[in-house]
Structure formats: structure tokens, C-alpha cells
Amino acid sequence: MKRNLLSFALLAGLSASVFSCSKDDTTSAPVIPPSDGDTAYVLNGIISTEAGSVAGNSVFLDFSTATQTPIARTSWDLGFYTGNDFRVIINNTTGATAKALTKTDITAVTTADTTGFKTTLQLGMGLGTFSIVDNVEGNLDSTVIAQISATEANNYVYIIRPTNGSASAEKDWYKVKITRSGSDYQLQYAKLSETTIKTITISKDANYNFKYVSFDNNAIASVEPAKAAWDLEWTYTTYKSGTIPYPFADFVYINNQAGVTAAELVYANADARNTAYTNYTDSSIASTTFSNSKTAIADKWRVASAPPGSGLVVGVRTDRFYVIKDAAGNVYKLKFISFITQDGGTRGKPKVEFKLVKKGS
């Protein structure tokens, strides 16, 4: 009997100890430090056999985890802003264009409403105007599609040409109408000649800059990673040349919507750049002027063509590097290494070097 009582007491004490430890033990997830960087990181813009100058992927790069997310440029058609405003973007990476009609009833829209639009909505080869594309600097107050009104009758039907020129293969045109339903977006859409209207509700998600819709898949599309999980986007896009919009390959955006900023530092030559890059440390940050423009890097890092007499050399511009501050306060220095045959690279697969300068607090 003593042995049984002793055993029972020991078991009771052990159980109490186990449960006590379980109750008080609050194990937190380990904090993963930001990546130190990479000296030869290749972005994968190529999907299949397409030419590198029209690489099929947009590539999102996150410095702190040293990871990239390649996404097919044709995987989406409309992007719905998740911030306070109700703004919708068209796909700048496929050369999409759009124009508003005077009608508000999508069921009343037919091909007759688009007479002359084939020319109006053309982009590239010297054609197109800024009125048919979203603001090329990424300003959301100047999108082709007007801010979505809470008053249904104030929202007009738009004609969307999803692709243009060499950006992507031609696709069917669509008619769309977007309204608000509480804090959600309500999208009505159909191919131009169709009478059956499809409807999708898009809910805002504060973890992302935009939520996307694919006409082809009739569904929400996964495009951008969560806004805290990327810093740069390398892509083909619609930008500007003089007074007209123009398709650009090898273009770089920063994630300014999430608080990423960037600085461009230019030197006399490659040797001076390399020395400055090596010597750029934590103490250099205070004297660096950062920009929150989405196009802070843009096409300034490379030369894709060099007309005779221009003095330009095709390839990465070796007289400059960039400093990137992410939303967590981590600061990285970034140097482009190659992107085209002339500089030893592969078009559609640019190579970069980035190094951690300062860890965020």
C-alpha cells in the first residue's frame, strides 16, 4: 500500500510540474535576422522561350530574405488598391490601355460603342497618349479609371484593351464597370461582344498593396507578394519617351506604397563607383538623400541601345549604385552587374549584388 501511495504521489507531482511548465512557458517565434546580401543574384524574368527583351515575368525582390517572386505579366488585368481610397489600376506590364464610355449600364454596351477605339487604344511605335494609361510614375491620383464613387450612377463603363504591341500577344477586349459595396469593390465585366455579365467581389486586405483580378481565369489572382515581403520589382512596363507613353523593358520600381525608399549615387567612372560602393557604410546613410518615388530607379541603371554618336555604351551603367531602405529600416546597397549580351549578361535575367549596410531597429 505504501508503494502504491508513493507512486501516486510521484505521478501527481510530475503531472503538476508538467502542467505548470506548460502553462507558464510562453515560447516566442525566433527572430530571423535580415539577409547579409548576395554578390551574384540572378532575377528570373524568363518563362519559356520568349526573347529577353519581352521577358514574360515581373520579378519581385525582397532583400531582407534574399528571395524573389517571379509572376507572369499576363496573369492579371486589374489591380484594386487596398488603402483608404478606391482606386483601380490597369496592367501596365502588358501595355494595357483603357477609355471611359458615357454609359453607366454595362448591359447596354455593344461593339458599336467602340467605333474608332482600335486606333485610340493603340500603344507603342509612336502611338498612344497618356490619357489611355495609368500615370507612368505610379501616382494613384491619376489612374485611367476614375476613383470609384460611392454613388453607383457616377461610375462609368470602361473599355479595356488588355495588351498592346510587343508587350504581350493580343487578347480580347473587355467592358467593365466597378462600384463600391461597403468597403469592398464590385466588378462587373464581360468580353466586348458578350451579353452575359460576370461579377466578382474584391475585398481589401491591408497586408497587400493591391488585390488583382484575372479576366482569363474569372478569379482573384495572386500577383504581388505581401507588401512587407518585397522591395523592388523588375519588369517590362509602360513608361514615357518624350511626350508619349512608351513600352520599356528592364524597368525597376521600388515598393513605395509600403514605405521603401531609394537613392541613386553617381560617380565619375566605374573605378570611383566601385571604391564608393565598398566604402559605403552605416556612417554614410545620414548624408544620403532618399526618394519615395516609385520610379526612383526606373531605367536609369542601364543602357539598352546606343545610337551612333551618343557616346553611350550598351549594358549596365557602371558609374552608379543604389541605396535602398526597406519598410523595416534595413538599409542595403545595390549594384547592377549585368543584363544583356554586351555586358556579359543574359537579357531577361539581370544579375545584381546587394549588401546589408544597416540592420533596422
Coordinates of C-alpha atoms in Angstrom, one line a residue:
M1 CA 0.0 0.0 0.0
K2 CA 2.9 2.4 0.8
R3 CA 4.4 1.7 -2.6
N4 CA 1.1 2.5 -4.3
L5 CA 0.6 5.7 -2.3
L6 CA 4.2 6.7 -3.1
S7 CA 3.8 6.0 -6.8
F8 CA 0.6 8.0 -6.8
A9 CA 2.2 10.9 -5.1
L10 CA 5.2 10.9 -7.5
L11 CA 2.8 10.8 -10.5
A12 CA 0.7 13.6 -9.1
G13 CA 3.8 15.8 -8.5
L14 CA 5.1 15.1 -12.0
S15 CA 1.8 15.9 -13.6
A16 CA 1.6 19.2 -11.7
S17 CA 5.1 20.0 -12.7
V18 CA 4.4 19.3 -16.4
F19 CA 1.1 21.3 -16.5
S20 CA 2.8 24.1 -14.5
C21 CA 5.6 24.3 -17.1
S22 CA 3.1 24.2 -20.0
K23 CA 1.1 27.0 -18.5
D24 CA 3.9 29.3 -17.8
D25 CA 6.1 28.5 -20.9
T26 CA 5.5 31.2 -23.5
T27 CA 7.8 30.3 -26.3
S28 CA 8.0 33.1 -28.9
A29 CA 8.9 32.6 -32.6
P30 CA 12.6 33.1 -33.3
V31 CA 13.5 36.5 -34.9
I32 CA 15.1 35.9 -38.3
P33 CA 17.8 38.5 -39.0
P34 CA 17.8 40.2 -42.3
S35 CA 20.0 38.7 -45.1
D36 CA 23.5 40.0 -45.4
G37 CA 23.0 40.1 -49.1
D38 CA 24.3 38.3 -52.2
T39 CA 27.1 39.1 -54.6
A40 CA 25.7 37.5 -57.8
Y41 CA 21.9 37.2 -57.5
V42 CA 20.1 36.5 -60.8
L43 CA 16.5 37.5 -61.3
N44 CA 14.4 35.0 -63.4
G45 CA 12.4 37.0 -65.8
I46 CA 12.1 34.3 -68.5
I47 CA 9.1 32.0 -68.5
S48 CA 9.9 29.8 -71.6
T49 CA 11.5 30.6 -74.9
E50 CA 10.4 34.3 -75.2
A51 CA 13.1 36.9 -76.0
G52 CA 14.6 38.5 -73.0
S53 CA 13.6 42.0 -74.2
V54 CA 10.0 40.9 -73.7
A55 CA 10.6 38.6 -70.7
G56 CA 7.3 37.1 -69.5
N57 CA 7.8 37.6 -65.8
S58 CA 7.7 40.5 -63.5
V59 CA 10.1 39.7 -60.6
F60 CA 9.6 40.9 -57.1
L61 CA 12.8 41.0 -55.0
D62 CA 13.0 41.1 -51.2
F63 CA 16.4 42.0 -49.8
S64 CA 15.9 41.0 -46.2
T65 CA 15.1 37.4 -47.1
A66 CA 17.2 37.3 -50.3
T67 CA 14.2 35.9 -52.2
Q68 CA 12.5 36.6 -55.5
T69 CA 8.9 36.0 -56.7
P70 CA 8.5 35.7 -60.5
I71 CA 5.0 36.3 -61.7
A72 CA 3.7 36.1 -65.3
R73 CA 2.9 39.6 -66.5
T74 CA -0.3 38.3 -68.2
S75 CA -1.6 36.7 -65.0
W76 CA -3.7 39.8 -64.1
D77 CA -5.8 42.5 -65.7
L78 CA -7.0 44.9 -63.0
G79 CA -5.5 45.8 -59.6
F80 CA -7.6 47.1 -56.7
Y81 CA -6.0 49.4 -54.2
T82 CA -6.3 48.2 -50.6
G83 CA -5.7 51.6 -48.9
N84 CA -8.3 54.2 -47.9
D85 CA -9.1 55.3 -51.4
F86 CA -11.0 53.2 -54.0
R87 CA -8.6 53.2 -56.9
V88 CA -8.2 50.6 -59.7
I89 CA -5.1 50.1 -62.0
I90 CA -4.8 48.5 -65.4
N91 CA -1.9 46.2 -66.3
N92 CA 1.0 48.5 -67.2
T93 CA 3.2 45.4 -67.7
T94 CA 1.3 44.2 -70.7
G95 CA 0.7 47.6 -72.4
A96 CA -2.9 47.7 -71.3
T97 CA -5.0 50.8 -72.3
A98 CA -8.5 51.9 -71.4
K99 CA -11.1 54.5 -72.1
A100 CA -14.3 55.6 -70.4
L101 CA -17.7 55.5 -72.1
T102 CA -20.6 57.8 -71.3
K103 CA -22.7 54.9 -70.3
T104 CA -23.2 53.6 -66.8
D105 CA -25.2 50.5 -67.7
I106 CA -22.8 47.7 -68.8
T107 CA -25.6 45.6 -70.2
A108 CA -26.3 48.4 -72.7
V109 CA -22.7 48.4 -74.1
T110 CA -22.0 46.8 -77.5
T111 CA -19.2 46.9 -80.1
A112 CA -20.9 49.9 -81.6
D113 CA -19.8 52.0 -78.6
T114 CA -16.2 51.4 -79.5
T115 CA -16.1 52.8 -83.0
G116 CA -12.6 54.3 -83.6
F117 CA -11.2 52.7 -80.4
K118 CA -8.8 50.4 -82.3
T119 CA -6.7 53.5 -83.1
T120 CA -7.5 55.3 -79.8
L121 CA -6.3 52.5 -77.6
Q122 CA -3.1 51.7 -79.5
L123 CA 0.2 52.0 -77.7
G124 CA 3.8 51.8 -78.9
M125 CA 5.6 52.6 -82.1
G126 CA 4.9 56.2 -81.6
L127 CA 1.2 55.7 -80.9
G128 CA -0.8 56.4 -77.8
T129 CA -1.4 59.2 -75.3
F130 CA -1.1 59.5 -71.6
S131 CA -4.9 59.7 -71.3
I132 CA -5.3 56.0 -72.1
V133 CA -2.8 54.7 -69.5
D134 CA -2.3 55.0 -65.8
N135 CA 0.1 57.6 -64.5
V136 CA 3.5 56.2 -65.5
E137 CA 5.1 57.5 -62.3
G138 CA 2.7 55.3 -60.3
N139 CA 0.7 58.2 -58.8
L140 CA -2.7 56.7 -57.9
D141 CA -4.5 60.0 -58.1
S142 CA -4.1 59.9 -61.9
T143 CA -5.4 56.4 -63.0
V144 CA -7.3 55.9 -66.2
I145 CA -10.2 54.6 -64.2
A146 CA -11.5 57.4 -62.1
Q147 CA -11.8 56.9 -58.3
I148 CA -14.7 54.6 -57.6
S149 CA -17.6 56.6 -56.3
A150 CA -19.9 55.5 -53.5
T151 CA -22.7 56.7 -55.8
E152 CA -23.4 53.9 -58.3
A153 CA -24.6 56.2 -61.0
N154 CA -21.3 58.1 -61.0
N155 CA -19.3 55.1 -62.1
Y156 CA -19.0 54.8 -65.9
V157 CA -18.3 51.7 -68.0
Y158 CA -14.7 51.4 -69.3
I159 CA -13.3 49.6 -72.3
I160 CA -10.1 47.7 -71.5
R161 CA -7.6 46.7 -74.1
P162 CA -5.6 44.2 -72.0
T163 CA -2.4 44.1 -74.2
N164 CA -0.6 46.1 -76.8
G165 CA 2.1 45.7 -79.3
S166 CA 5.2 43.6 -78.4
A167 CA 4.3 43.7 -74.7
S168 CA 2.1 40.6 -75.0
A169 CA 0.0 38.7 -77.5
E170 CA -3.3 40.4 -78.4
K171 CA -6.2 39.4 -76.2
D172 CA -10.0 40.0 -76.3
W173 CA -11.2 43.5 -75.2
Y174 CA -13.4 43.8 -72.2
K175 CA -16.1 46.2 -70.9
V176 CA -16.0 46.7 -67.2
K177 CA -17.9 48.6 -64.5
I178 CA -16.7 48.9 -61.0
T179 CA -18.7 50.0 -58.0
R180 CA -18.4 50.0 -54.2
S181 CA -20.2 47.7 -51.8
G182 CA -19.4 48.9 -48.3
S183 CA -15.6 48.5 -48.0
D184 CA -15.4 46.1 -51.0
Y185 CA -15.2 46.6 -54.7
Q186 CA -17.8 45.1 -57.0
L187 CA -16.6 44.3 -60.5
Q188 CA -18.9 43.6 -63.5
Y189 CA -17.1 42.6 -66.7
A190 CA -17.5 40.7 -70.0
K191 CA -15.9 40.5 -73.4
L192 CA -17.0 43.3 -75.6
S193 CA -19.3 41.2 -77.7
E194 CA -20.7 39.1 -74.8
T195 CA -24.1 39.7 -73.2
T196 CA -23.5 37.6 -70.1
I197 CA -22.0 39.8 -67.4
K198 CA -19.7 38.2 -64.8
T199 CA -19.4 39.6 -61.3
I200 CA -16.6 39.4 -58.7
T201 CA -16.4 41.0 -55.2
I202 CA -12.9 42.1 -54.2
S203 CA -12.3 42.6 -50.5
K204 CA -9.5 44.9 -49.3
D205 CA -6.6 43.3 -47.5
A206 CA -4.3 45.6 -45.6
N207 CA -1.4 43.1 -45.9
Y208 CA -1.2 43.9 -49.6
N209 CA -0.9 47.0 -51.8
F210 CA -3.4 45.7 -54.3
K211 CA -5.7 42.7 -54.9
Y212 CA -5.8 41.5 -58.5
V213 CA -8.3 40.0 -60.9
S214 CA -7.7 37.9 -64.0
F215 CA -10.3 38.1 -66.8
D216 CA -9.0 34.8 -68.3
N217 CA -9.4 32.9 -65.1
N218 CA -12.5 34.8 -63.9
A219 CA -11.0 34.9 -60.4
I220 CA -8.8 36.8 -57.9
A221 CA -5.2 36.4 -59.0
S222 CA -2.0 36.1 -56.8
V223 CA 0.4 38.7 -58.1
E224 CA 2.4 40.9 -55.7
P225 CA 3.7 39.3 -52.5
A226 CA 2.5 40.8 -49.2
K227 CA 3.6 44.4 -49.1
A228 CA 6.1 43.7 -46.3
A229 CA 7.7 40.9 -48.4
W230 CA 9.2 42.8 -51.4
D231 CA 11.3 45.9 -52.1
L232 CA 11.9 46.0 -55.9
E233 CA 10.0 45.0 -59.0
W234 CA 11.9 44.3 -62.2
T235 CA 9.6 44.2 -65.2
Y236 CA 8.5 45.2 -68.7
T237 CA 6.2 48.2 -68.3
T238 CA 4.6 51.3 -69.8
Y239 CA 6.7 54.4 -69.1
K240 CA 7.4 57.5 -71.2
S241 CA 9.5 58.7 -74.1
G242 CA 9.2 62.4 -74.7
T243 CA 5.6 63.4 -74.8
I244 CA 4.1 59.9 -75.3
P245 CA 3.8 56.7 -73.2
Y246 CA 6.3 54.0 -74.3
P247 CA 6.9 50.3 -73.5
F248 CA 10.1 49.8 -71.6
A249 CA 11.9 46.5 -70.8
D250 CA 14.2 46.0 -67.8
F251 CA 12.5 48.6 -65.7
V252 CA 12.7 48.8 -61.9
Y253 CA 10.1 50.0 -59.4
I254 CA 10.5 50.4 -55.7
N255 CA 7.8 49.4 -53.3
N256 CA 7.0 52.9 -52.3
Q257 CA 3.4 52.1 -51.3
A258 CA 4.9 50.1 -48.4
G259 CA 7.4 52.7 -47.4
V260 CA 10.5 51.6 -49.4
T261 CA 12.8 54.5 -50.4
A262 CA 15.9 54.6 -52.6
A263 CA 18.8 56.8 -53.5
E264 CA 20.9 56.8 -56.7
L265 CA 24.6 57.7 -56.2
V266 CA 26.5 58.6 -59.4
Y267 CA 30.3 58.9 -59.8
A268 CA 32.8 59.9 -62.5
N269 CA 33.6 56.3 -63.6
A270 CA 33.4 52.7 -62.7
D271 CA 36.5 52.8 -60.5
A272 CA 35.2 55.7 -58.5
R273 CA 31.9 53.9 -58.2
N274 CA 33.5 50.7 -57.0
T275 CA 35.5 52.5 -54.4
A276 CA 32.5 54.4 -53.1
Y277 CA 30.4 51.2 -53.1
T278 CA 33.0 49.4 -51.0
N279 CA 33.3 52.3 -48.6
Y280 CA 29.6 53.0 -48.2
T281 CA 28.8 52.1 -44.6
D282 CA 26.4 52.9 -41.8
S283 CA 28.0 56.3 -41.3
S284 CA 27.3 57.2 -45.0
I285 CA 23.5 56.9 -44.6
A286 CA 22.9 60.3 -42.9
S287 CA 24.3 62.2 -45.9
T288 CA 22.2 60.1 -48.4
T289 CA 19.0 61.7 -49.8
F290 CA 16.3 59.1 -50.3
S291 CA 13.4 59.3 -52.7
N292 CA 10.0 57.8 -52.2
S293 CA 9.1 57.9 -55.9
K294 CA 8.1 54.5 -57.4
T295 CA 10.4 55.3 -60.3
A296 CA 13.5 56.2 -58.2
I297 CA 15.5 53.6 -60.1
A298 CA 13.4 53.1 -63.3
D299 CA 15.6 52.7 -66.4
K300 CA 18.5 54.8 -65.1
W301 CA 20.6 51.8 -64.2
R302 CA 21.1 50.5 -67.8
V303 CA 21.6 51.4 -71.5
A304 CA 19.6 49.2 -73.9
S305 CA 20.6 50.9 -77.1
A306 CA 23.4 53.3 -78.1
P307 CA 22.7 55.3 -81.3
P308 CA 25.9 56.4 -83.2
G309 CA 27.4 59.5 -81.8
S310 CA 25.6 59.2 -78.5
G311 CA 28.6 58.3 -76.5
L312 CA 26.6 55.6 -74.7
V313 CA 27.7 52.0 -74.1
V314 CA 25.1 49.3 -74.1
G315 CA 25.0 47.5 -70.8
V316 CA 24.7 48.2 -67.1
R317 CA 25.8 51.8 -66.2
T318 CA 28.9 51.2 -64.2
D319 CA 29.2 54.7 -62.8
R320 CA 26.4 54.3 -60.2
F321 CA 24.9 52.3 -57.4
Y322 CA 21.7 52.5 -55.3
V323 CA 20.9 52.5 -51.6
I324 CA 17.6 51.0 -50.6
K325 CA 15.9 51.5 -47.2
D326 CA 13.1 49.0 -46.6
A327 CA 9.9 49.4 -44.5
A328 CA 11.6 47.7 -41.5
G329 CA 14.5 50.2 -41.6
N330 CA 17.1 47.8 -43.1
V331 CA 19.4 49.6 -45.5
Y332 CA 21.0 47.8 -48.4
K333 CA 23.4 49.0 -51.1
L334 CA 22.6 47.6 -54.6
K335 CA 24.8 47.3 -57.7
F336 CA 23.6 46.0 -61.0
I337 CA 26.2 43.7 -62.6
S338 CA 24.8 42.6 -66.0
F339 CA 21.6 42.4 -68.0
I340 CA 22.5 41.9 -71.7
T341 CA 25.0 40.2 -74.0
Q342 CA 27.2 43.3 -74.4
D343 CA 27.9 43.4 -70.6
G344 CA 28.4 39.7 -70.3
G345 CA 24.8 39.0 -69.1
T346 CA 21.6 37.4 -70.4
R347 CA 18.6 39.6 -71.4
G348 CA 15.7 38.7 -69.2
K349 CA 17.9 37.5 -66.3
P350 CA 19.6 40.5 -64.8
K351 CA 22.3 39.9 -62.2
V352 CA 22.6 42.2 -59.1
E353 CA 24.7 42.5 -56.0
F354 CA 23.3 43.7 -52.7
K355 CA 24.7 44.0 -49.3
L356 CA 23.3 44.9 -45.9
V357 CA 24.6 48.2 -44.7
K358 CA 22.5 48.7 -41.5
K359 CA 20.0 46.4 -39.8
G360 CA 16.7 48.0 -38.9
S361 CA 15.9 48.7 -35.3

